[in-house]
Amino acid sequence: MFLGIESFSDFPKAERELLEDVFVRERFPRGHVFVREGDLARSSRDAICVVLEGEVAVTRAGGAVRAVLVRGDLFGIVSMCTEHPRSATCTAATDVTVAHLDKPAITYLRSEHTALAARFELLLARQLVRDLRALTRVLCDAVESGDSGALMTAFRAV
Amino acid sequence: MNELDWMREKVGRQATDSEVRYLVSLMERVEGDAGSKLVSRGTWGDSLYLLVDGRLRAFVSGAGRRLELGTIQPGNWIGEMHFVDPGPSSASVEAETPFVALRLRNELLDTMLRDNPTATSQLLRSIVRQVADRLVRTGAGAVERVGEGDFRVGDPDEPGGWLEGLFRWMFGGWR
């Protein structure tokens, strides 16, 4: 399931196989909404998802596309880790296959497979750092350009 | 509060005494006088710091201008992004007063994952929470104003105007 996905390449083979056992692979039709902006976090539907096939569009109010997620990209981390309402809507832009991991499964990993859980926390941290760096880069570029149109576009997209 | 107390506060009550002691044991003590620089913008960053005494100030400067991003008090992480993914520093940090911080280098991460995954997991969860919170606040700070048809970012009452507010949203999180 995760073979060839760079972010999972640090996991030893045995751990990757275990992850493939606890993640649930599921296919969703185009238009399926995984996460809706403004919904309260910490709901029973909270899950960390990995895109395996297809594309997932991340949008903000007004429909501006913030990002298009492809194979290997993760989403759902922020809702799982903070009390903030969901900050964007994630919709299947094509037919999509994702692997998802819900809270009980994460709790199981933390209690029974501590080494794997620690490596998984590192993977989540690195994804969030990449997201935050990308966001600040967009805003900095827009500010430095001095172009109010670019700034407006950047604000709508983040 | 001592170093163990600050670490316990950061990683949360679920961490055991031995896990907290393990994390602190890996960290080297860094001290500096008022005016000394802990982090310089643009230089390679690979370390996490926990400020345990004193007060620091984060800022960005350029084109003859210096933009203050905030004051860092004891109990705050600095460089948490570099610890999990080393890279150039986006802001500078210097001491307002004499300070003491604990430094944890990225090069220890593999050893930590092997030797004490539970303690390492507690530390990483703390970092995930902090970065996730910054990510949400940065995006929200930018978008809220657009919703109102107003492109100012950050607290409109904040001195310095919308540009400084924007940078505080992007790099802040210490206050």
Coordinates of C-alpha atoms in Angstrom, one line a residue:
Chain A
M1 CA 0.0 0.0 0.0
F2 CA 2.8 2.5 1.0
L3 CA 5.5 1.0 -1.1
G4 CA 7.2 3.7 -3.1
I5 CA 5.8 6.6 -1.1
E6 CA 8.7 8.6 0.0
S7 CA 7.3 9.7 3.4
F8 CA 7.0 6.1 4.4
S9 CA 10.4 5.0 3.2
D10 CA 12.0 5.6 6.7
F11 CA 9.9 2.8 8.2
P12 CA 11.5 -0.6 8.3
K13 CA 9.7 -3.2 6.3
A14 CA 8.1 -4.9 9.3
E15 CA 6.7 -1.5 10.6
R16 CA 5.4 -0.6 7.1
E17 CA 3.5 -3.9 7.0
L18 CA 2.0 -3.3 10.4
L19 CA 0.9 0.2 9.3
E20 CA -0.7 -1.4 6.3
D21 CA -2.7 -3.7 8.6
V22 CA -4.0 -0.8 10.8
F23 CA -4.7 1.7 8.0
V24 CA -8.0 1.1 6.3
R25 CA -7.9 1.3 2.5
E26 CA -11.1 2.7 1.0
R27 CA -12.2 4.0 -2.4
F28 CA -14.4 7.1 -2.8
P29 CA -16.2 8.6 -5.8
R30 CA -15.3 12.0 -7.3
G31 CA -17.1 14.7 -5.2
H32 CA -16.9 12.9 -1.9
V33 CA -16.2 15.3 0.9
F34 CA -13.7 14.0 3.4
V35 CA -13.5 17.1 5.6
R36 CA -15.7 20.1 5.7
E37 CA -14.4 23.6 6.6
G38 CA -15.8 24.9 9.9
D39 CA -16.8 21.5 11.3
L40 CA -15.7 20.9 14.8
A41 CA -12.6 18.8 15.2
R42 CA -12.4 15.8 17.5
S43 CA -15.5 14.2 16.0
S44 CA -15.9 10.5 15.6
R45 CA -15.0 10.9 11.9
D46 CA -11.6 12.4 12.5
A47 CA -8.9 10.4 10.7
I48 CA -5.5 10.9 9.3
C49 CA -5.6 10.0 5.6
V50 CA -3.0 9.2 3.0
V51 CA -3.8 9.6 -0.7
L52 CA -3.0 6.3 -2.5
E53 CA -4.6 7.0 -5.9
G54 CA -6.4 10.0 -7.5
E55 CA -6.5 13.6 -6.4
V56 CA -8.0 15.4 -3.4
A57 CA -8.7 19.2 -3.7
V58 CA -8.3 21.3 -0.6
T59 CA -10.4 24.5 -0.7
R60 CA -11.4 27.4 1.5
A61 CA -14.6 29.4 1.7
G62 CA -15.4 30.8 -1.8
G63 CA -14.1 27.7 -3.5
A64 CA -10.5 28.8 -4.1
V65 CA -8.3 25.7 -4.4
R66 CA -5.6 25.8 -1.8
A67 CA -3.8 22.6 -2.8
V68 CA -4.3 19.4 -4.8
L69 CA -3.2 16.4 -2.9
V70 CA -1.8 13.4 -4.8
R71 CA -0.3 9.9 -4.0
G72 CA 1.6 10.1 -0.7
D73 CA 0.2 13.3 0.6
L74 CA -1.5 13.3 4.0
F75 CA -4.4 15.2 5.3
G76 CA -6.5 15.4 8.5
I77 CA -3.6 15.9 10.8
V78 CA -4.6 19.3 12.1
S79 CA -8.1 18.2 13.1
M80 CA -6.6 15.2 14.8
C81 CA -4.1 17.2 16.8
T82 CA -5.8 20.4 17.8
E83 CA -9.1 21.8 19.0
H84 CA -9.5 24.2 16.1
P85 CA -12.5 23.8 13.7
R86 CA -11.5 22.2 10.4
S87 CA -9.6 24.9 8.4
A88 CA -10.5 23.7 4.9
T89 CA -12.7 21.4 2.9
C90 CA -11.1 18.3 1.3
T91 CA -13.0 16.9 -1.6
A92 CA -12.2 14.0 -4.0
A93 CA -11.3 15.7 -7.3
T94 CA -11.3 12.3 -9.1
D95 CA -12.2 8.9 -8.0
V96 CA -9.9 8.5 -5.0
T97 CA -8.4 5.7 -2.9
V98 CA -7.1 6.7 0.5
A99 CA -5.8 4.9 3.5
H100 CA -7.2 6.2 6.7
L101 CA -6.3 5.8 10.4
D102 CA -8.8 6.7 13.1
K103 CA -8.1 7.8 16.7
P104 CA -8.5 4.3 18.3
A105 CA -6.0 2.9 15.8
I106 CA -3.5 5.7 16.7
T107 CA -4.1 5.0 20.4
Y108 CA -3.4 1.3 19.7
L109 CA -0.1 2.1 18.0
R110 CA 1.0 4.4 20.8
S111 CA 0.4 1.8 23.4
E112 CA 1.5 -1.4 21.6
H113 CA 4.0 -0.3 19.0
T114 CA 5.9 2.6 20.5
A115 CA 8.8 2.6 18.0
L116 CA 6.4 2.7 15.1
A117 CA 4.2 5.3 16.8
A118 CA 7.3 7.6 17.4
R119 CA 8.3 7.3 13.7
F120 CA 4.7 8.1 12.7
E121 CA 4.7 11.2 14.9
L122 CA 7.8 12.3 13.1
L123 CA 6.1 11.8 9.7
L124 CA 3.2 13.9 10.9
A125 CA 5.5 16.7 12.2
R126 CA 7.4 16.8 8.9
Q127 CA 4.3 17.0 6.8
L128 CA 3.0 19.9 9.0
V129 CA 6.4 21.7 8.8
R130 CA 6.3 21.4 4.9
D131 CA 2.7 22.8 4.9
L132 CA 3.6 25.7 7.2
R133 CA 6.7 26.5 5.1
A134 CA 4.7 26.4 1.9
L135 CA 2.1 28.7 3.4
T136 CA 4.6 31.3 4.7
R137 CA 6.4 31.2 1.3
V138 CA 3.3 32.1 -0.6
L139 CA 2.5 34.9 1.8
C140 CA 6.1 36.2 1.8
D141 CA 6.3 36.1 -2.0
A142 CA 3.0 38.0 -2.3
V143 CA 4.1 40.7 0.3
E144 CA 7.5 41.1 -1.3
S145 CA 6.0 41.4 -4.8
G146 CA 4.2 44.6 -3.7
D147 CA 1.4 43.6 -6.1
S148 CA -1.9 43.9 -4.3
G149 CA -3.5 41.5 -6.8
A150 CA -1.0 38.8 -6.0
L151 CA -1.5 39.5 -2.3
M152 CA -5.3 39.2 -2.7
T153 CA -4.9 35.9 -4.6
A154 CA -2.5 34.5 -2.0
F155 CA -4.8 35.4 0.9
R156 CA -7.7 33.7 -0.8
A157 CA -5.7 30.5 -1.4
V158 CA -4.2 30.0 2.0
Chain B
M1 CA 10.7 26.0 37.9
N2 CA 13.7 23.9 37.0
E3 CA 14.6 22.3 33.6
L4 CA 12.7 19.1 34.3
D5 CA 9.6 21.2 35.2
W6 CA 9.7 23.1 32.0
M7 CA 10.2 20.0 29.9
R8 CA 7.3 18.3 31.7
E9 CA 5.1 21.3 31.0
K10 CA 6.0 21.1 27.3
V11 CA 5.5 17.4 26.7
G12 CA 2.4 17.0 28.9
R13 CA 1.4 15.2 32.1
Q14 CA 1.2 11.8 30.3
A15 CA 5.0 11.7 30.2
T16 CA 6.6 9.8 33.1
D17 CA 9.4 11.2 35.2
S18 CA 12.0 8.9 33.5
E19 CA 10.9 10.1 30.0
V20 CA 11.2 13.7 31.1
R21 CA 14.6 13.0 32.6
Y22 CA 15.7 11.2 29.4
L23 CA 14.8 14.1 27.2
V24 CA 16.5 16.7 29.4
S25 CA 19.6 14.4 29.6
L26 CA 20.1 14.7 25.9
M27 CA 20.0 18.5 25.8
E28 CA 23.0 20.7 26.1
R29 CA 22.9 23.9 28.2
V30 CA 23.3 27.1 26.2
E31 CA 23.8 30.4 28.0
G32 CA 24.2 33.9 26.8
D33 CA 24.3 37.6 27.8
A34 CA 21.8 40.3 26.9
G35 CA 22.3 41.2 23.3
S36 CA 23.8 37.8 22.2
K37 CA 22.2 36.0 19.3
L38 CA 20.8 32.5 19.6
V39 CA 19.5 32.2 16.0
S40 CA 20.5 34.2 12.9
R41 CA 18.0 34.5 10.1
G42 CA 19.2 32.6 7.0
T43 CA 21.7 30.4 8.8
W44 CA 21.1 26.6 8.8
G45 CA 19.0 25.5 11.7
D46 CA 19.0 21.9 13.0
S47 CA 18.2 22.3 16.7
L48 CA 15.3 22.6 19.1
Y49 CA 15.7 25.0 22.1
L50 CA 13.7 25.1 25.3
L51 CA 14.1 28.5 27.0
V52 CA 14.3 27.9 30.7
D53 CA 15.5 31.2 32.0
G54 CA 15.6 34.8 30.7
R55 CA 13.9 36.5 27.9
L56 CA 14.5 36.4 24.1
R57 CA 13.2 38.5 21.3
A58 CA 12.5 37.3 17.7
F59 CA 12.7 39.6 14.8
V60 CA 13.3 39.8 11.0
S61 CA 15.3 42.6 9.5
G62 CA 16.2 43.9 6.1
A63 CA 16.3 47.0 4.0
G64 CA 17.2 49.1 7.0
R65 CA 14.1 48.0 8.9
R66 CA 13.7 45.7 11.9
L67 CA 10.4 44.0 12.5
E68 CA 9.8 42.7 16.0
L69 CA 7.9 39.4 16.0
G70 CA 7.5 38.9 19.7
T71 CA 9.1 38.2 23.1
I72 CA 9.9 34.6 24.0
Q73 CA 9.4 33.7 27.7
P74 CA 10.7 30.6 29.5
G75 CA 8.8 27.4 28.7
N76 CA 8.7 28.0 24.9
W77 CA 10.2 26.0 22.1
I78 CA 12.4 27.7 19.6
G79 CA 13.4 25.9 16.4
E80 CA 10.9 23.1 16.6
M81 CA 10.6 23.0 12.8
H82 CA 14.3 22.7 12.3
F83 CA 14.5 19.8 14.7
V84 CA 12.2 17.6 12.6
D85 CA 13.3 19.1 9.2
P86 CA 16.5 21.1 9.3
G87 CA 16.6 24.2 7.0
P88 CA 17.5 27.9 6.9
S89 CA 16.2 30.0 9.9
S90 CA 13.3 32.3 8.9
A91 CA 13.8 34.7 11.8
S92 CA 16.6 35.8 14.2
V93 CA 16.4 35.4 17.9
E94 CA 18.5 37.4 20.4
A95 CA 18.6 37.8 24.1
E96 CA 16.8 40.7 25.9
T97 CA 18.3 39.5 29.2
P98 CA 20.9 36.9 30.2
F99 CA 19.3 33.6 29.3
V100 CA 19.6 29.8 29.7
A101 CA 18.2 27.4 27.1
L102 CA 18.4 23.7 26.5
R103 CA 19.5 22.6 23.0
L104 CA 18.5 19.3 21.3
R105 CA 20.2 18.6 18.0
N106 CA 18.5 16.9 15.0
E107 CA 21.4 14.4 14.7
L108 CA 20.2 12.7 17.9
L109 CA 16.8 11.9 16.5
D110 CA 17.7 8.4 15.1
T111 CA 19.3 7.5 18.4
M112 CA 16.2 8.7 20.3
L113 CA 13.8 6.8 18.1
R114 CA 15.8 3.6 18.8
D115 CA 16.6 4.1 22.5
N116 CA 13.5 5.6 23.9
P117 CA 10.6 5.8 21.4
T118 CA 8.0 6.5 24.1
A119 CA 9.8 9.7 25.3
T120 CA 10.6 10.7 21.7
S121 CA 7.0 10.2 20.8
Q122 CA 5.9 12.5 23.6
L123 CA 8.3 15.2 22.4
L124 CA 7.2 14.9 18.8
R125 CA 3.5 15.1 19.8
S126 CA 4.2 18.3 21.5
I127 CA 5.9 19.7 18.4
V128 CA 3.1 18.4 16.2
R129 CA 0.6 20.3 18.4
Q130 CA 2.6 23.5 18.2
V131 CA 3.2 23.5 14.5
A132 CA -0.5 22.5 13.8
D133 CA -1.6 25.4 15.9
R134 CA 0.7 27.9 14.0
L135 CA -0.5 26.5 10.7
V136 CA -4.2 27.1 11.6
R137 CA -3.6 30.5 13.0
T138 CA -1.5 31.6 10.0
G139 CA -4.2 30.6 7.5
A140 CA -7.0 31.9 9.6
G141 CA -5.3 35.2 10.2
A142 CA -5.0 35.8 6.4
V143 CA -8.4 34.5 5.4
E144 CA -10.6 36.2 8.0
R145 CA -9.9 39.6 6.6
V146 CA -10.6 38.5 3.0
G147 CA -14.0 37.3 4.1
E148 CA -14.7 40.8 5.3
G149 CA -13.4 42.4 2.1
D150 CA -10.5 43.8 4.0
F151 CA -6.9 42.7 3.3
R152 CA -5.4 43.7 6.6
V153 CA -4.0 40.7 8.5
G154 CA -3.5 40.2 12.2
D155 CA -4.9 42.3 15.0
P156 CA -6.0 45.6 13.4
D157 CA -5.3 47.4 16.7
E158 CA -1.7 46.1 16.8
P159 CA 0.9 48.9 16.3
G160 CA 2.7 48.7 13.0
G161 CA -0.2 48.0 10.7
W162 CA -1.2 45.1 8.6
L163 CA 2.2 44.1 7.3
E164 CA 3.7 43.7 10.7
G165 CA 0.5 41.8 11.7
L166 CA 1.0 39.5 8.8
F167 CA 4.5 38.6 9.8
R168 CA 3.6 38.1 13.4
W169 CA 0.9 35.6 12.2
M170 CA 3.4 33.8 10.1
F171 CA 6.4 33.5 12.5
G172 CA 4.8 34.2 15.9
G173 CA 3.3 31.8 18.4
W174 CA 5.5 32.7 21.4
R175 CA 3.4 35.2 23.1

